[in-house]
Amino acid sequence: MDSKLTFITFTTLVRKEITRYLRIWQQTFFPPIITTSLYFVIFGNLIGQRIGKMDGFDYIEFIVPGLILMAIITNSYANVASSFFGAKFQNFIEEIMVSPTSHRTILLGYVTGGVTRGLLVGVLVTIVALFFTRLSVHNIAVLFSVALLTSILFALGGLLNGLYAKSFDDVSIIPTFVLTPLTYLGGIFYSIELLPEFWQKASLINPILYMINAFRYGFLGISDISLGLSFGIIVLFIIILGSWANYLLKNGYGIRT
Amino acid sequence: MADLALKIRDLNKTYNNGFEALKGIDLDVEHGDFFALLGPNGAGKSTTIRIICSLTNKSSGLVEIYGTDIDKDFSLGKSHLGVVPQEFNFSVFETPLQIVTNQAGFYGIDKTQANEQAEFVLNKLSLWDKRNDQSRGLSGGMKRRLMIARALIHQPRLLILDEPTAGVDIEIRRSMWEFLEQINDDGTTIILTTHYLEEAENLCRNIAIIDQGEIIENTSMKKLLSKLSTETFVLDLAHPITKLPEFNKLEAKLRDESTIEITMQRDDHMNQMFTELSKHGIQVSSLRNKTNRLEELFLNLVTNNNGQ
C-alpha cells in the first residue's frame, strides 16, 4: 500500500477512535476531572496546607505535575485497552483486518487515538488545576515531550493489554493492581528523598518515577532523577513495548485464530 | 482458462487443540462466477473464508486473489476482496454512514469519494434514510444489508458472502438475491455459503461441497444436478381420488385424496407421467418438487462421505 493510502487508513482509524471517545465524553472526560479536582481539594488545599513546603514549593504545586501525568497515563492506557478489547469482543476489529490496513497502521492508529485522549485529558486537568493554584512552566519542551512520550508508552501498554485480554476483567486487572500502585509509588505525592535509603533505591525500579520527575522538572525545574536518564528510560520502554505489540499484531496474536 | 478470482492450493489448517479443519483443499473460482461453497456445520467453509480474509492463520498452502498471493502482497490481494460475514461485526454505536465511510477509509479511499460511494451503496440497499441512526436500532434485515453495503464500498472484484440471508425474511431475501444477481451481472465475482440450498441452486453457476475439511465435490451446478438418479414430485389433483389406480410404469403414493407423490427415474420424461395420469382420468392442477434437488444431492454426498 502506498504512503497516501497508508495515511488515509491511519487517519480513518484515528478519527474512528476520537469519535468513539468523544461520543462517550461522560465516561472519558468527567471522571478524571472530578477525581483530580478531589485530589486538589483534599491533598492540595486541606492536607497540603498542614504539610507545608516540599522541595521549596507549596505542596499543591508539588503534586500538580504528578496528578496531571497520572491522568495522562490512565487515560492513554484505558482508551486503547478498552477500545481494542471492545473491538475484539464485538468482532468489529475484523472490519480493519479484512482490509489492506497493515499491522503497523493498526498499531499507530490505536496508539495515536490513546495519545490524543491522554493529552486532551491532561489539558483539561491542567485547566482544573489552575482553579486551585498558580502554575509556572520551567521548560515547555521538556513538559510537552515527557507528556507525549509517556502517553505513547502507556497507549502501547494498553494495546498489549487489549491484545492479551480475553475478558473485561483482564482489561481492569492491570490498571487496578499494577498501574495505580506504581503511579502512587512513583513520587506524585512526595520526593523520594524523604524515604529511607532502602526504599529510595527500591523506588528506582519503578519506571513511572522517572516520568513523573521529568514532568515535574518541566513545571518546577526540580527532579530527583537526572533528566537524561528519565528520557532514556521512557524511550527504552517505548521501544520494548512497541516492538512487542508490533510482533503480536504481525502474528495476529489475540485477533486471529 | 479465464482469469481466476480465487486460487487455493493445498490449504491446510490445524487448530492449536489439534483439530484438523482443512486437509489440503484446492479450489478455483473464475472471474465473474457466482460460486456456491456448501457444507454441513463445522465442515470447514468458514475456516476457508476466514483464511482468505486473513482472520485465521493457515497452517500451510497457497491463497491467491486475482493472481496475488496474499502472503506476498497482502495489501493488493485484499484490495480486491469484500466480505460479508456470518455474524454482525460492526460497532452498534456507529451510524451506517460512519460504518461504511470508515470501511472505505480502511481501503485507502479519501473522505470525499467515500461519502459519494456511501450514498450510492446505502441507496442501493435502501439504507440511505437510516444513514444517521445508531445501527443498534436497525432491524436484522437492515443490519445484513448494512454489512453488504460495507463490503461493497470499495467496489471489490471478489465478494464473499458467508450466509448473508440467515434469519432474513423471504421478502428481503428475494430482494437481496436480485441485488446480488445484478452486481454479479455487472462483473463482481461472488462466492456464497448458505444453508438455504434453494438459494445456491437458484443463484450459483458452480459449486464446491466441503465436508470434514475436504472438497468432496467441485463442479458446475448443472452437472451436479444431473447426477440425481430419481426425482420425486408432489401433484395436487383437480378432483379428489380415494384410491390409486394401477399405474404401468409410475412409482406413486397417495398422500391424501387430493395429493399424490410420483418418483421418476432420471431418464424418464414428464410426458410419460402425464400420459399415464390422463389414461386414468386424473387431472393435475399443480406440480412441485418434493424436496429441493440440490438438498437431496447434498445429503447424499455428505452421507456417503461420512460412510453411512
mmCIF file with all atom_site columns, C-alpha atoms in Angstrom, chain A residues 126-213:
data_model
loop_
_atom_site.group_PDB
_atom_site.id
_atom_site.type_symbol
_atom_site.label_atom_id
_atom_site.label_alt_id
_atom_site.label_comp_id
_atom_site.label_asym_id
_atom_site.label_entity_id
_atom_site.label_seq_id
_atom_site.pdbx_PDB_ins_code
_atom_site.Cartn_x
_atom_site.Cartn_y
_atom_site.Cartn_z
_atom_site.occupancy
_atom_site.B_iso_or_equiv
_atom_site.pdbx_formal_charge
_atom_site.auth_seq_id
_atom_site.auth_comp_id
_atom_site.auth_asym_id
_atom_site.auth_atom_id
_atom_site.pdbx_PDB_model_num
ATOM 1  C CA . THR A 1 126 ? -4.262  21.345  33.895 1.00 0.00 ? 126 THR A CA 1
ATOM 2  C CA . ILE A 1 127 ? -7.097  23.835  33.407 1.00 0.00 ? 127 ILE A CA 1
ATOM 3  C CA . VAL A 1 128 ? -8.821  22.471  36.539 1.00 0.00 ? 128 VAL A CA 1
ATOM 4  C CA . ALA A 1 129 ? -5.525  22.798  38.466 1.00 0.00 ? 129 ALA A CA 1
ATOM 5  C CA . LEU A 1 130 ? -5.445  26.494  37.598 1.00 0.00 ? 130 LEU A CA 1
ATOM 6  C CA . PHE A 1 131 ? -8.537  26.963  39.764 1.00 0.00 ? 131 PHE A CA 1
ATOM 7  C CA . PHE A 1 132 ? -6.578  25.718  42.780 1.00 0.00 ? 132 PHE A CA 1
ATOM 8  C CA . THR A 1 133 ? -3.057  27.027  42.312 1.00 0.00 ? 133 THR A CA 1
ATOM 9  C CA . ARG A 1 134 ? -0.830  29.051  40.029 1.00 0.00 ? 134 ARG A CA 1
ATOM 10 C CA . LEU A 1 135 ? 1.230   27.043  37.575 1.00 0.00 ? 135 LEU A CA 1
ATOM 11 C CA . SER A 1 136 ? 4.647   28.111  36.357 1.00 0.00 ? 136 SER A CA 1
ATOM 12 C CA . VAL A 1 137 ? 6.327   26.400  33.436 1.00 0.00 ? 137 VAL A CA 1
ATOM 13 C CA . HIS A 1 138 ? 10.079  25.899  33.739 1.00 0.00 ? 138 HIS A CA 1
ATOM 14 C CA . ASN A 1 139 ? 10.688  24.187  30.404 1.00 0.00 ? 139 ASN A CA 1
ATOM 15 C CA . ILE A 1 140 ? 7.828   23.794  27.912 1.00 0.00 ? 140 ILE A CA 1
ATOM 16 C CA . ALA A 1 141 ? 9.808   21.481  25.612 1.00 0.00 ? 141 ALA A CA 1
ATOM 17 C CA . VAL A 1 142 ? 10.522  19.025  28.440 1.00 0.00 ? 142 VAL A CA 1
ATOM 18 C CA . LEU A 1 143 ? 6.952   19.280  29.625 1.00 0.00 ? 143 LEU A CA 1
ATOM 19 C CA . PHE A 1 144 ? 5.432   18.532  26.256 1.00 0.00 ? 144 PHE A CA 1
ATOM 20 C CA . SER A 1 145 ? 7.909   15.830  25.247 1.00 0.00 ? 145 SER A CA 1
ATOM 21 C CA . VAL A 1 146 ? 7.531   13.940  28.555 1.00 0.00 ? 146 VAL A CA 1
ATOM 22 C CA . ALA A 1 147 ? 3.730   14.129  28.307 1.00 0.00 ? 147 ALA A CA 1
ATOM 23 C CA . LEU A 1 148 ? 3.804   12.902  24.713 1.00 0.00 ? 148 LEU A CA 1
ATOM 24 C CA . LEU A 1 149 ? 6.327   10.097  25.266 1.00 0.00 ? 149 LEU A CA 1
ATOM 25 C CA . THR A 1 150 ? 4.629   8.911   28.456 1.00 0.00 ? 150 THR A CA 1
ATOM 26 C CA . SER A 1 151 ? 1.293   8.898   26.685 1.00 0.00 ? 151 SER A CA 1
ATOM 27 C CA . ILE A 1 152 ? 2.765   6.861   23.806 1.00 0.00 ? 152 ILE A CA 1
ATOM 28 C CA . LEU A 1 153 ? 4.294   4.410   26.268 1.00 0.00 ? 153 LEU A CA 1
ATOM 29 C CA . PHE A 1 154 ? 1.055   3.783   28.148 1.00 0.00 ? 154 PHE A CA 1
ATOM 30 C CA . ALA A 1 155 ? -1.042  3.677   24.992 1.00 0.00 ? 155 ALA A CA 1
ATOM 31 C CA . LEU A 1 156 ? 1.293   0.862   23.891 1.00 0.00 ? 156 LEU A CA 1
ATOM 32 C CA . GLY A 1 157 ? 0.774   -0.789  27.279 1.00 0.00 ? 157 GLY A CA 1
ATOM 33 C CA . GLY A 1 158 ? -2.994  -0.522  26.793 1.00 0.00 ? 158 GLY A CA 1
ATOM 34 C CA . LEU A 1 159 ? -2.700  -2.080  23.349 1.00 0.00 ? 159 LEU A CA 1
ATOM 35 C CA . LEU A 1 160 ? -0.752  -5.025  24.776 1.00 0.00 ? 160 LEU A CA 1
ATOM 36 C CA . ASN A 1 161 ? -3.392  -5.400  27.470 1.00 0.00 ? 161 ASN A CA 1
ATOM 37 C CA . GLY A 1 162 ? -6.130  -5.340  24.820 1.00 0.00 ? 162 GLY A CA 1
ATOM 38 C CA . LEU A 1 163 ? -4.301  -7.933  22.732 1.00 0.00 ? 163 LEU A CA 1
ATOM 39 C CA . TYR A 1 164 ? -3.814  -10.337 25.637 1.00 0.00 ? 164 TYR A CA 1
ATOM 40 C CA . ALA A 1 165 ? -7.209  -9.750  27.304 1.00 0.00 ? 165 ALA A CA 1
ATOM 41 C CA . LYS A 1 166 ? -9.777  -12.496 26.985 1.00 0.00 ? 166 LYS A CA 1
ATOM 42 C CA . SER A 1 167 ? -12.432 -10.929 29.198 1.00 0.00 ? 167 SER A CA 1
ATOM 43 C CA . PHE A 1 168 ? -13.383 -7.492  30.533 1.00 0.00 ? 168 PHE A CA 1
ATOM 44 C CA . ASP A 1 169 ? -11.812 -8.483  33.871 1.00 0.00 ? 169 ASP A CA 1
ATOM 45 C CA . ASP A 1 170 ? -8.444  -8.787  32.116 1.00 0.00 ? 170 ASP A CA 1
ATOM 46 C CA . VAL A 1 171 ? -8.781  -5.180  30.961 1.00 0.00 ? 171 VAL A CA 1
ATOM 47 C CA . SER A 1 172 ? -9.210  -3.882  34.510 1.00 0.00 ? 172 SER A CA 1
ATOM 48 C CA . ILE A 1 173 ? -6.674  -6.086  36.345 1.00 0.00 ? 173 ILE A CA 1
ATOM 49 C CA . ILE A 1 174 ? -3.508  -4.324  35.147 1.00 0.00 ? 174 ILE A CA 1
ATOM 50 C CA . PRO A 1 175 ? -4.727  -0.747  35.796 1.00 0.00 ? 175 PRO A CA 1
ATOM 51 C CA . THR A 1 176 ? -6.003  -1.711  39.245 1.00 0.00 ? 176 THR A CA 1
ATOM 52 C CA . PHE A 1 177 ? -3.195  -3.904  40.506 1.00 0.00 ? 177 PHE A CA 1
ATOM 53 C CA . VAL A 1 178 ? -0.160  -2.625  38.605 1.00 0.00 ? 178 VAL A CA 1
ATOM 54 C CA . LEU A 1 179 ? -0.671  0.821   37.147 1.00 0.00 ? 179 LEU A CA 1
ATOM 55 C CA . THR A 1 180 ? -2.333  2.555   40.092 1.00 0.00 ? 180 THR A CA 1
ATOM 56 C CA . PRO A 1 181 ? 0.111   1.296   42.760 1.00 0.00 ? 181 PRO A CA 1
ATOM 57 C CA . LEU A 1 182 ? 3.131   2.122   40.577 1.00 0.00 ? 182 LEU A CA 1
ATOM 58 C CA . THR A 1 183 ? 1.739   5.596   39.888 1.00 0.00 ? 183 THR A CA 1
ATOM 59 C CA . TYR A 1 184 ? 1.087   6.332   43.572 1.00 0.00 ? 184 TYR A CA 1
ATOM 60 C CA . LEU A 1 185 ? 4.543   4.997   44.486 1.00 0.00 ? 185 LEU A CA 1
ATOM 61 C CA . GLY A 1 186 ? 6.134   6.940   41.624 1.00 0.00 ? 186 GLY A CA 1
ATOM 62 C CA . GLY A 1 187 ? 6.532   10.133  43.609 1.00 0.00 ? 187 GLY A CA 1
ATOM 63 C CA . ILE A 1 188 ? 3.336   12.010  42.802 1.00 0.00 ? 188 ILE A CA 1
ATOM 64 C CA . PHE A 1 189 ? 2.827   12.991  46.444 1.00 0.00 ? 189 PHE A CA 1
ATOM 65 C CA . TYR A 1 190 ? 6.384   13.010  47.765 1.00 0.00 ? 190 TYR A CA 1
ATOM 66 C CA . SER A 1 191 ? 10.026  13.397  46.895 1.00 0.00 ? 191 SER A CA 1
ATOM 67 C CA . ILE A 1 192 ? 11.867  10.079  47.203 1.00 0.00 ? 192 ILE A CA 1
ATOM 68 C CA . GLU A 1 193 ? 14.497  11.905  49.251 1.00 0.00 ? 193 GLU A CA 1
ATOM 69 C CA . LEU A 1 194 ? 12.010  11.685  52.119 1.00 0.00 ? 194 LEU A CA 1
ATOM 70 C CA . LEU A 1 195 ? 12.180  7.877   52.029 1.00 0.00 ? 195 LEU A CA 1
ATOM 71 C CA . PRO A 1 196 ? 14.681  5.686   53.901 1.00 0.00 ? 196 PRO A CA 1
ATOM 72 C CA . GLU A 1 197 ? 17.677  4.749   51.760 1.00 0.00 ? 197 GLU A CA 1
ATOM 73 C CA . PHE A 1 198 ? 16.406  1.235   51.016 1.00 0.00 ? 198 PHE A CA 1
ATOM 74 C CA . TRP A 1 199 ? 13.038  2.491   49.741 1.00 0.00 ? 199 TRP A CA 1
ATOM 75 C CA . GLN A 1 200 ? 14.744  5.238   47.766 1.00 0.00 ? 200 GLN A CA 1
ATOM 76 C CA . LYS A 1 201 ? 16.696  2.541   45.913 1.00 0.00 ? 201 LYS A CA 1
ATOM 77 C CA . ALA A 1 202 ? 13.628  0.316   45.611 1.00 0.00 ? 202 ALA A CA 1
ATOM 78 C CA . SER A 1 203 ? 11.703  3.229   44.079 1.00 0.00 ? 203 SER A CA 1
ATOM 79 C CA . LEU A 1 204 ? 14.251  3.431   41.263 1.00 0.00 ? 204 LEU A CA 1
ATOM 80 C CA . ILE A 1 205 ? 12.932  0.219   39.726 1.00 0.00 ? 205 ILE A CA 1
ATOM 81 C CA . ASN A 1 206 ? 9.576   1.913   39.203 1.00 0.00 ? 206 ASN A CA 1
ATOM 82 C CA . PRO A 1 207 ? 9.617   3.376   35.663 1.00 0.00 ? 207 PRO A CA 1
ATOM 83 C CA . ILE A 1 208 ? 6.796   5.799   36.456 1.00 0.00 ? 208 ILE A CA 1
ATOM 84 C CA . LEU A 1 209 ? 9.088   7.579   38.961 1.00 0.00 ? 209 LEU A CA 1
ATOM 85 C CA . TYR A 1 210 ? 11.286  8.714   36.050 1.00 0.00 ? 210 TYR A CA 1
ATOM 86 C CA . MET A 1 211 ? 8.327   10.061  34.097 1.00 0.00 ? 211 MET A CA 1
ATOM 87 C CA . ILE A 1 212 ? 6.814   11.971  36.993 1.00 0.00 ? 212 ILE A CA 1
ATOM 88 C CA . ASN A 1 213 ? 10.136  13.509  37.935 1.00 0.00 ? 213 ASN A CA 1
#
